């Protein structure tokens, strides 16, 4: 049997009941990690855990709203109790409401910042002391190309939140490098997930299918990304193969943001 890159590493993945979080959790479990799936919906989480365990791999579900610091802290303590450590944190949970700035309420703006920035903050704060103590840790913040690299109409709050995640990633990487902790951001382009499909309507598309197809055709590699592909990148970023990478923002988008013109 091939050596597993993450054997017995304990990995928390937030927003892991579907989409990219599910992909990263499955990829890490496949490399031998004990995966702890955080999200708000127990039923969906348990379905994911069942799938992972069905392959003889390790997973547990914990119902956690990342915006509630008390829930995050309680869950982190539970992980320490059950497994003795946290080696990996993947901050993936986010929301992406699409509204023009002139129609964006303070409530929608604040809700976006609360999940996408404060949620990341809460999770890091809960696990960082343990990582510092053990002088080992890998943190991935799932950012976006939207905000740090490019943007689109309707995305002011989302882009602002992801830009903030980039700043947080770089600064934290500097502060914790001395403890052997790597902090990196993944900037996905377009992946076919419920979040991506949710922007079809606000962008004027009647059909989600057509929106997804046309979006894929405009990407240089000719299609949207898959959850397996984000999983592969996440495994790389938390494995020994990337130990000299920290504070980086890795774009995974099939070459989309580098295009001057779409042909
Ligand atoms: N899909 C894309 O094309 C794309 C592009 C760029 C960036 N991203 C980023 O990738 C990440 C995953 O996105 P996705 O497309 O899989 O989205 P998704 O909506 O399919 O999944 C997001 C997950 O986060 C969970 N979540 C939301 N609020 C939460 C909260 N308060 N507490 C706990 N969990 C919560 C949701 O329940 C869901 O499981 C996000 O950070 C997103 O910004 C996605």
mmCIF file of C-alpha atoms and ligand atoms in Angstrom:
data_model
loop_
_atom_site.group_PDB
_atom_site.id
_atom_site.type_symbol
_atom_site.label_atom_id
_atom_site.label_comp_id
_atom_site.label_asym_id
_atom_site.label_seq_id
_atom_site.Cartn_x
_atom_site.Cartn_y
_atom_site.Cartn_z
ATOM 1 C CA UNK A 1 0.000 0.000 0.000
ATOM 2 C CA UNK A 2 1.193 3.514 -0.814
ATOM 3 C CA UNK A 3 2.294 5.728 2.055
ATOM 4 C CA UNK A 4 -0.461 8.141 3.086
ATOM 5 C CA UNK A 5 0.570 11.821 3.163
ATOM 6 C CA UNK A 6 -1.620 12.749 6.143
ATOM 7 C CA UNK A 7 -1.679 9.562 8.196
ATOM 8 C CA UNK A 8 -3.157 10.238 11.663
ATOM 9 C CA UNK A 9 -3.158 13.998 11.187
ATOM 10 C CA UNK A 10 -6.252 15.569 12.769
ATOM 11 C CA UNK A 11 -7.969 17.950 10.343
ATOM 12 C CA UNK A 12 -10.911 20.278 10.937
ATOM 13 C CA UNK A 13 -12.720 21.374 7.781
ATOM 14 C CA UNK A 14 -15.461 23.994 8.119
ATOM 15 C CA UNK A 15 -18.502 24.142 5.873
ATOM 16 C CA UNK A 16 -17.798 20.513 4.996
ATOM 17 C CA UNK A 17 -21.330 19.227 4.421
ATOM 18 C CA UNK A 18 -21.144 19.968 0.674
ATOM 19 C CA UNK A 19 -19.280 21.768 -2.103
ATOM 20 C CA UNK A 20 -15.555 22.397 -1.848
ATOM 21 C CA UNK A 21 -15.446 21.609 1.881
ATOM 22 C CA UNK A 22 -16.755 18.119 1.199
ATOM 23 C CA UNK A 23 -14.133 17.675 -1.530
ATOM 24 C CA UNK A 24 -11.285 18.728 0.757
ATOM 25 C CA UNK A 25 -12.529 16.578 3.640
ATOM 26 C CA UNK A 26 -12.747 13.514 1.398
ATOM 27 C CA UNK A 27 -9.308 14.118 -0.111
ATOM 28 C CA UNK A 28 -7.715 14.474 3.333
ATOM 29 C CA UNK A 29 -9.504 11.413 4.693
ATOM 30 C CA UNK A 30 -8.226 9.512 1.648
ATOM 31 C CA UNK A 31 -4.681 10.418 2.673
ATOM 32 C CA UNK A 32 -5.166 8.998 6.159
ATOM 33 C CA UNK A 33 -6.262 12.098 8.106
ATOM 34 C CA UNK A 34 -8.815 11.932 10.893
ATOM 35 C CA UNK A 35 -11.283 14.447 9.493
ATOM 36 C CA UNK A 36 -13.594 16.531 11.658
ATOM 37 C CA UNK A 37 -16.380 18.053 9.589
ATOM 38 C CA UNK A 38 -17.891 21.284 10.906
ATOM 39 C CA UNK A 39 -21.127 22.671 9.493
ATOM 40 C CA UNK A 40 -24.604 23.658 10.619
ATOM 41 C CA UNK A 41 -26.683 20.855 9.137
ATOM 42 C CA UNK A 42 -26.346 17.582 11.071
ATOM 43 C CA UNK A 43 -28.200 15.464 8.537
ATOM 44 C CA UNK A 44 -25.974 16.505 5.648
ATOM 45 C CA UNK A 45 -22.841 16.236 7.765
ATOM 46 C CA UNK A 46 -23.746 12.713 8.833
ATOM 47 C CA UNK A 47 -24.298 11.708 5.207
ATOM 48 C CA UNK A 48 -20.753 12.898 4.357
ATOM 49 C CA UNK A 49 -19.270 11.109 7.375
ATOM 50 C CA UNK A 50 -21.049 7.912 6.373
ATOM 51 C CA UNK A 51 -19.567 8.134 2.867
ATOM 52 C CA UNK A 52 -16.048 8.653 4.229
ATOM 53 C CA UNK A 53 -16.342 5.875 6.809
ATOM 54 C CA UNK A 54 -17.792 3.608 4.121
ATOM 55 C CA UNK A 55 -14.380 3.754 2.434
ATOM 56 C CA UNK A 56 -12.689 2.660 5.652
ATOM 57 C CA UNK A 57 -11.485 6.206 6.365
ATOM 58 C CA UNK A 58 -11.888 8.400 9.440
ATOM 59 C CA UNK A 59 -14.443 11.184 9.947
ATOM 60 C CA UNK A 60 -16.634 12.722 12.630
ATOM 61 C CA UNK A 61 -19.373 15.336 12.308
ATOM 62 C CA UNK A 62 -19.778 18.346 14.583
ATOM 63 C CA UNK A 63 -22.585 20.857 14.297
ATOM 64 C CA UNK A 64 -20.872 24.235 14.459
ATOM 65 C CA UNK A 65 -21.879 27.676 13.278
ATOM 66 C CA UNK A 66 -18.509 29.344 12.710
ATOM 67 C CA UNK A 67 -19.940 32.755 13.571
ATOM 68 C CA UNK A 68 -20.638 31.595 17.153
ATOM 69 C CA UNK A 69 -17.304 31.710 18.983
ATOM 70 C CA UNK A 70 -18.703 29.682 21.896
ATOM 71 C CA UNK A 71 -19.746 26.842 19.554
ATOM 72 C CA UNK A 72 -16.381 26.903 17.806
ATOM 73 C CA UNK A 73 -14.468 26.830 21.118
ATOM 74 C CA UNK A 74 -16.627 24.013 22.476
ATOM 75 C CA UNK A 75 -16.110 21.938 19.330
ATOM 76 C CA UNK A 76 -12.347 22.569 19.346
ATOM 77 C CA UNK A 77 -12.193 21.369 22.971
ATOM 78 C CA UNK A 78 -14.165 18.271 21.971
ATOM 79 C CA UNK A 79 -11.699 17.533 19.156
ATOM 80 C CA UNK A 80 -8.798 17.830 21.627
ATOM 81 C CA UNK A 81 -10.615 15.523 24.040
ATOM 82 C CA UNK A 82 -11.281 12.892 21.373
ATOM 83 C CA UNK A 83 -8.062 13.054 19.359
ATOM 84 C CA UNK A 84 -5.540 14.947 21.518
ATOM 85 C CA UNK A 85 -4.534 17.537 18.908
ATOM 86 C CA UNK A 86 -5.488 19.608 15.879
ATOM 87 C CA UNK A 87 -2.885 19.533 13.086
ATOM 88 C CA UNK A 88 -4.882 21.046 10.226
ATOM 89 C CA UNK A 89 -7.577 23.702 9.991
ATOM 90 C CA UNK A 90 -9.333 24.429 6.710
ATOM 91 C CA UNK A 91 -11.453 27.557 6.917
ATOM 92 C CA UNK A 92 -13.861 26.947 4.070
ATOM 93 C CA UNK A 93 -17.335 28.013 5.298
ATOM 94 C CA UNK A 94 -18.604 31.152 3.606
ATOM 95 C CA UNK A 95 -21.635 32.813 2.083
ATOM 96 C CA UNK A 96 -21.818 34.798 -1.152
ATOM 97 C CA UNK A 97 -24.882 37.013 -1.381
ATOM 98 C CA UNK A 98 -24.932 38.984 -4.609
ATOM 99 C CA UNK A 99 -26.374 42.532 -4.471
ATOM 100 C CA UNK A 100 -25.416 45.773 -6.154
ATOM 101 C CA UNK A 101 -23.799 48.155 -3.650
ATOM 102 C CA UNK A 102 -26.772 50.515 -3.913
ATOM 103 C CA UNK A 103 -29.071 47.659 -2.885
ATOM 104 C CA UNK A 104 -26.848 46.093 -0.250
ATOM 105 C CA UNK A 105 -28.319 46.384 3.243
ATOM 106 C CA UNK A 106 -26.107 46.686 6.289
ATOM 107 C CA UNK A 107 -27.555 43.353 7.444
ATOM 108 C CA UNK A 108 -26.384 41.496 4.322
ATOM 109 C CA UNK A 109 -22.970 43.183 4.469
ATOM 110 C CA UNK A 110 -22.549 42.342 8.158
ATOM 111 C CA UNK A 111 -23.742 38.756 7.713
ATOM 112 C CA UNK A 112 -21.150 38.257 4.962
ATOM 113 C CA UNK A 113 -18.309 39.652 7.061
ATOM 114 C CA UNK A 114 -19.519 37.655 10.056
ATOM 115 C CA UNK A 115 -19.239 34.290 8.302
ATOM 116 C CA UNK A 116 -16.408 34.928 5.850
ATOM 117 C CA UNK A 117 -14.041 36.876 8.096
ATOM 118 C CA UNK A 118 -15.132 36.504 11.726
ATOM 119 C CA UNK A 119 -15.837 32.795 11.214
ATOM 120 C CA UNK A 120 -12.277 32.277 9.986
ATOM 121 C CA UNK A 121 -10.994 34.322 12.916
ATOM 122 C CA UNK A 122 -13.009 32.326 15.476
ATOM 123 C CA UNK A 123 -11.732 28.990 14.188
ATOM 124 C CA UNK A 124 -8.092 30.080 14.074
ATOM 125 C CA UNK A 125 -8.296 31.495 17.590
ATOM 126 C CA UNK A 126 -9.730 28.215 18.880
ATOM 127 C CA UNK A 127 -6.990 25.946 17.485
ATOM 128 C CA UNK A 128 -3.886 28.163 17.339
ATOM 129 C CA UNK A 129 -2.740 27.793 20.990
ATOM 130 C CA UNK A 130 -2.570 24.007 20.543
ATOM 131 C CA UNK A 131 -0.675 24.335 17.254
ATOM 132 C CA UNK A 132 1.810 26.749 18.859
ATOM 133 C CA UNK A 133 2.316 24.339 21.763
ATOM 134 C CA UNK A 134 2.948 21.358 19.496
ATOM 135 C CA UNK A 135 5.059 23.502 17.136
ATOM 136 C CA UNK A 136 3.160 22.170 14.142
ATOM 137 C CA UNK A 137 0.141 23.330 12.246
ATOM 138 C CA UNK A 138 -1.290 23.849 8.774
ATOM 139 C CA UNK A 139 -3.985 26.433 8.189
ATOM 140 C CA UNK A 140 -5.736 26.904 4.860
ATOM 141 C CA UNK A 141 -8.065 29.832 4.414
ATOM 142 C CA UNK A 142 -10.318 29.368 1.422
ATOM 143 C CA UNK A 143 -10.415 32.821 -0.117
ATOM 144 C CA UNK A 144 -11.406 33.470 -3.727
ATOM 145 C CA UNK A 145 -10.148 35.122 -6.879
ATOM 146 C CA UNK A 146 -13.083 37.489 -6.208
ATOM 147 C CA UNK A 147 -11.658 40.216 -3.995
ATOM 148 C CA UNK A 148 -7.931 39.427 -3.887
ATOM 149 C CA UNK A 149 -7.520 39.291 -7.709
ATOM 150 C CA UNK A 150 -10.646 40.375 -9.619
ATOM 151 C CA UNK A 151 -14.298 41.114 -8.925
ATOM 152 C CA UNK A 152 -17.786 41.163 -10.347
ATOM 153 C CA UNK A 153 -20.885 43.312 -9.999
ATOM 154 C CA UNK A 154 -22.849 42.504 -6.854
ATOM 155 C CA UNK A 155 -19.856 41.202 -4.939
ATOM 156 C CA UNK A 156 -18.797 44.210 -2.827
ATOM 157 C CA UNK A 157 -19.386 42.545 0.553
ATOM 158 C CA UNK A 158 -18.042 39.156 -0.529
ATOM 159 C CA UNK A 159 -14.985 40.657 -2.241
ATOM 160 C CA UNK A 160 -14.278 42.822 0.806
ATOM 161 C CA UNK A 161 -14.502 39.785 3.082
ATOM 162 C CA UNK A 162 -12.168 37.700 0.903
ATOM 163 C CA UNK A 163 -9.707 40.588 0.580
ATOM 164 C CA UNK A 164 -9.679 40.713 4.366
ATOM 165 C CA UNK A 165 -9.006 36.969 4.532
ATOM 166 C CA UNK A 166 -5.961 37.520 2.312
ATOM 167 C CA UNK A 167 -4.574 40.175 4.644
ATOM 168 C CA UNK A 168 -5.231 37.958 7.648
ATOM 169 C CA UNK A 169 -3.506 35.005 5.952
ATOM 170 C CA UNK A 170 -0.304 36.898 5.207
ATOM 171 C CA UNK A 171 -0.076 38.562 8.597
ATOM 172 C CA UNK A 172 -0.764 35.381 10.552
ATOM 173 C CA UNK A 173 1.762 33.489 8.404
ATOM 174 C CA UNK A 174 4.435 35.962 9.554
ATOM 175 C CA UNK A 175 3.416 35.776 13.203
ATOM 176 C CA UNK A 176 3.374 31.980 13.506
ATOM 177 C CA UNK A 177 6.202 30.925 11.157
ATOM 178 C CA UNK A 178 8.492 30.627 14.198
ATOM 179 C CA UNK A 179 6.230 27.873 15.567
ATOM 180 C CA UNK A 180 6.358 25.705 12.450
ATOM 181 C CA UNK A 181 2.865 26.695 11.392
ATOM 182 C CA UNK A 182 2.076 27.297 7.698
ATOM 183 C CA UNK A 183 -0.826 29.579 6.800
ATOM 184 C CA UNK A 184 -1.914 29.761 3.174
ATOM 185 C CA UNK A 185 -4.917 30.844 1.152
ATOM 186 C CA UNK A 186 -6.540 29.030 -1.730
ATOM 187 C CA UNK A 187 -8.172 31.334 -4.275
ATOM 188 C CA UNK A 188 -10.636 29.258 -6.306
ATOM 189 C CA UNK A 189 -12.046 30.450 -9.594
ATOM 190 C CA UNK A 190 -15.313 28.818 -10.637
ATOM 191 C CA UNK A 191 -16.326 25.425 -9.236
ATOM 192 C CA UNK A 192 -19.752 23.865 -9.693
ATOM 193 C CA UNK A 193 -21.173 24.058 -6.155
ATOM 194 C CA UNK A 194 -24.443 25.326 -4.620
ATOM 195 C CA UNK A 195 -22.698 28.664 -3.951
ATOM 196 C CA UNK A 196 -21.760 29.152 -7.594
ATOM 197 C CA UNK A 197 -25.227 28.202 -8.768
ATOM 198 C CA UNK A 198 -26.753 30.697 -6.306
ATOM 199 C CA UNK A 199 -25.342 33.616 -8.307
ATOM 200 C CA UNK A 200 -26.991 32.503 -11.583
ATOM 201 C CA UNK A 201 -30.287 34.284 -10.804
ATOM 202 C CA UNK A 202 -28.761 37.577 -9.574
ATOM 203 C CA UNK A 203 -26.624 37.639 -12.758
ATOM 204 C CA UNK A 204 -29.748 37.407 -14.889
ATOM 205 C CA UNK A 205 -29.687 33.705 -15.845
ATOM 206 C CA UNK A 206 -32.970 31.758 -15.901
ATOM 207 C CA UNK A 207 -31.198 28.422 -16.102
ATOM 208 C CA UNK A 208 -28.473 27.420 -13.644
ATOM 209 C CA UNK A 209 -27.344 24.685 -16.062
ATOM 210 C CA UNK A 210 -26.764 27.160 -18.874
ATOM 211 C CA UNK A 211 -24.980 29.550 -16.527
ATOM 212 C CA UNK A 212 -22.631 26.798 -15.379
ATOM 213 C CA UNK A 213 -21.996 25.560 -18.941
ATOM 214 C CA UNK A 214 -21.247 29.005 -20.347
ATOM 215 C CA UNK A 215 -19.002 29.860 -17.412
ATOM 216 C CA UNK A 216 -17.022 26.670 -18.008
ATOM 217 C CA UNK A 217 -16.655 27.359 -21.730
ATOM 218 C CA UNK A 218 -15.057 30.751 -20.981
ATOM 219 C CA UNK A 219 -12.291 29.184 -18.873
ATOM 220 C CA UNK A 220 -9.013 28.528 -20.777
ATOM 221 C CA UNK A 221 -9.009 24.885 -19.621
ATOM 222 C CA UNK A 222 -12.570 24.705 -20.992
ATOM 223 C CA UNK A 223 -14.531 23.743 -17.880
ATOM 224 C CA UNK A 224 -15.251 24.504 -14.248
ATOM 225 C CA UNK A 225 -13.077 23.055 -11.486
ATOM 226 C CA UNK A 226 -14.042 19.908 -9.603
ATOM 227 C CA UNK A 227 -14.174 19.261 -5.877
ATOM 228 C CA UNK A 228 -11.533 16.541 -6.347
ATOM 229 C CA UNK A 229 -9.166 19.119 -7.804
ATOM 230 C CA UNK A 230 -9.563 21.489 -4.862
ATOM 231 C CA UNK A 231 -9.065 18.432 -2.631
ATOM 232 C CA UNK A 232 -5.740 17.628 -4.318
ATOM 233 C CA UNK A 233 -4.495 21.194 -3.801
ATOM 234 C CA UNK A 234 -5.595 21.208 -0.158
ATOM 235 C CA UNK A 235 -3.794 17.909 0.508
ATOM 236 C CA UNK A 236 -0.628 19.341 -1.071
ATOM 237 C CA UNK A 237 -0.852 22.476 1.089
ATOM 238 C CA UNK A 238 -1.104 20.526 4.334
ATOM 239 C CA UNK A 239 1.446 17.847 3.447
ATOM 240 C CA UNK A 240 5.212 17.794 3.904
ATOM 241 C CA UNK A 241 5.578 18.434 0.158
ATOM 242 C CA UNK A 242 4.673 22.117 0.707
ATOM 243 C CA UNK A 243 6.500 22.781 3.976
ATOM 244 C CA UNK A 244 8.392 25.804 2.599
ATOM 245 C CA UNK A 245 5.184 27.522 1.411
ATOM 246 C CA UNK A 246 3.557 29.989 3.772
ATOM 247 C CA UNK A 247 1.642 33.241 3.389
ATOM 248 C CA UNK A 248 0.866 32.312 -0.216
ATOM 249 C CA UNK A 249 -2.327 32.783 -2.170
ATOM 250 C CA UNK A 250 -2.669 29.908 -4.598
ATOM 251 C CA UNK A 251 -5.038 30.544 -7.490
ATOM 252 C CA UNK A 252 -6.840 27.458 -8.842
ATOM 253 C CA UNK A 253 -9.024 28.575 -11.717
ATOM 254 C CA UNK A 254 -8.116 26.811 -14.977
ATOM 255 C CA UNK A 255 -6.230 29.925 -16.110
ATOM 256 C CA UNK A 256 -9.261 32.206 -15.934
ATOM 257 C CA UNK A 257 -7.873 35.328 -14.220
ATOM 258 C CA UNK A 258 -4.840 35.649 -16.474
ATOM 259 C CA UNK A 259 -6.917 36.190 -19.610
ATOM 260 C CA UNK A 260 -6.769 39.679 -21.054
ATOM 261 C CA UNK A 261 -9.657 38.870 -23.376
ATOM 262 C CA UNK A 262 -12.021 35.937 -23.431
ATOM 263 C CA UNK A 263 -11.842 34.376 -26.892
HETATM 264 N N1 LIG B 1 -17.666 27.512 -5.789
HETATM 265 C C1 LIG B 1 -16.862 28.424 -6.268
HETATM 266 O O1 LIG B 1 -16.794 28.604 -7.478
HETATM 267 C C2 LIG B 1 -15.998 29.259 -5.349
HETATM 268 C C3 LIG B 1 -15.202 30.244 -5.932
HETATM 269 C C4 LIG B 1 -14.382 31.009 -5.132
HETATM 270 C C5 LIG B 1 -14.334 30.784 -3.772
HETATM 271 N N2 LIG B 1 -15.120 29.826 -3.206
HETATM 272 C C6 LIG B 1 -15.022 29.640 -1.757
HETATM 273 O O2 LIG B 1 -14.942 28.248 -1.472
HETATM 274 C C7 LIG B 1 -15.559 27.997 -0.204
HETATM 275 C C8 LIG B 1 -16.594 26.921 -0.351
HETATM 276 O O3 LIG B 1 -17.582 27.361 -1.261
HETATM 277 P P1 LIG B 1 -18.646 26.393 -1.969
HETATM 278 O O4 LIG B 1 -18.749 26.853 -3.358
HETATM 279 O O5 LIG B 1 -18.341 24.993 -1.653
HETATM 280 O O6 LIG B 1 -19.963 26.905 -1.221
HETATM 281 P P2 LIG B 1 -21.204 26.122 -0.625
HETATM 282 O O7 LIG B 1 -22.238 27.143 -0.349
HETATM 283 O O8 LIG B 1 -21.516 24.975 -1.488
HETATM 284 O O9 LIG B 1 -20.586 25.591 0.727
HETATM 285 C C9 LIG B 1 -20.300 26.455 1.808
HETATM 286 C C10 LIG B 1 -20.501 25.690 3.065
HETATM 287 O O10 LIG B 1 -20.338 26.574 4.185
HETATM 288 C C11 LIG B 1 -21.363 26.308 5.099
HETATM 289 N N3 LIG B 1 -21.597 27.470 5.953
HETATM 290 C C12 LIG B 1 -22.105 28.674 5.577
HETATM 291 N N4 LIG B 1 -22.225 29.458 6.657
HETATM 292 C C13 LIG B 1 -21.767 28.734 7.723
HETATM 293 C C14 LIG B 1 -21.640 28.993 9.102
HETATM 294 N N5 LIG B 1 -22.014 30.166 9.632
HETATM 295 N N6 LIG B 1 -21.117 28.042 9.895
HETATM 296 C C15 LIG B 1 -20.750 26.839 9.388
HETATM 297 N N7 LIG B 1 -20.855 26.522 8.091
HETATM 298 C C16 LIG B 1 -21.367 27.461 7.270
HETATM 299 C C17 LIG B 1 -22.571 25.960 4.238
HETATM 300 O O11 LIG B 1 -23.540 25.274 4.975
HETATM 301 C C18 LIG B 1 -21.913 25.090 3.171
HETATM 302 O O12 LIG B 1 -21.796 23.753 3.608
HETATM 303 C C19 LIG B 1 -16.104 29.332 0.273
HETATM 304 O O13 LIG B 1 -15.152 29.931 1.138
HETATM 305 C C20 LIG B 1 -16.220 30.143 -0.998
HETATM 306 O O14 LIG B 1 -16.171 31.524 -0.756
HETATM 307 C C21 LIG B 1 -15.968 29.061 -3.970
#
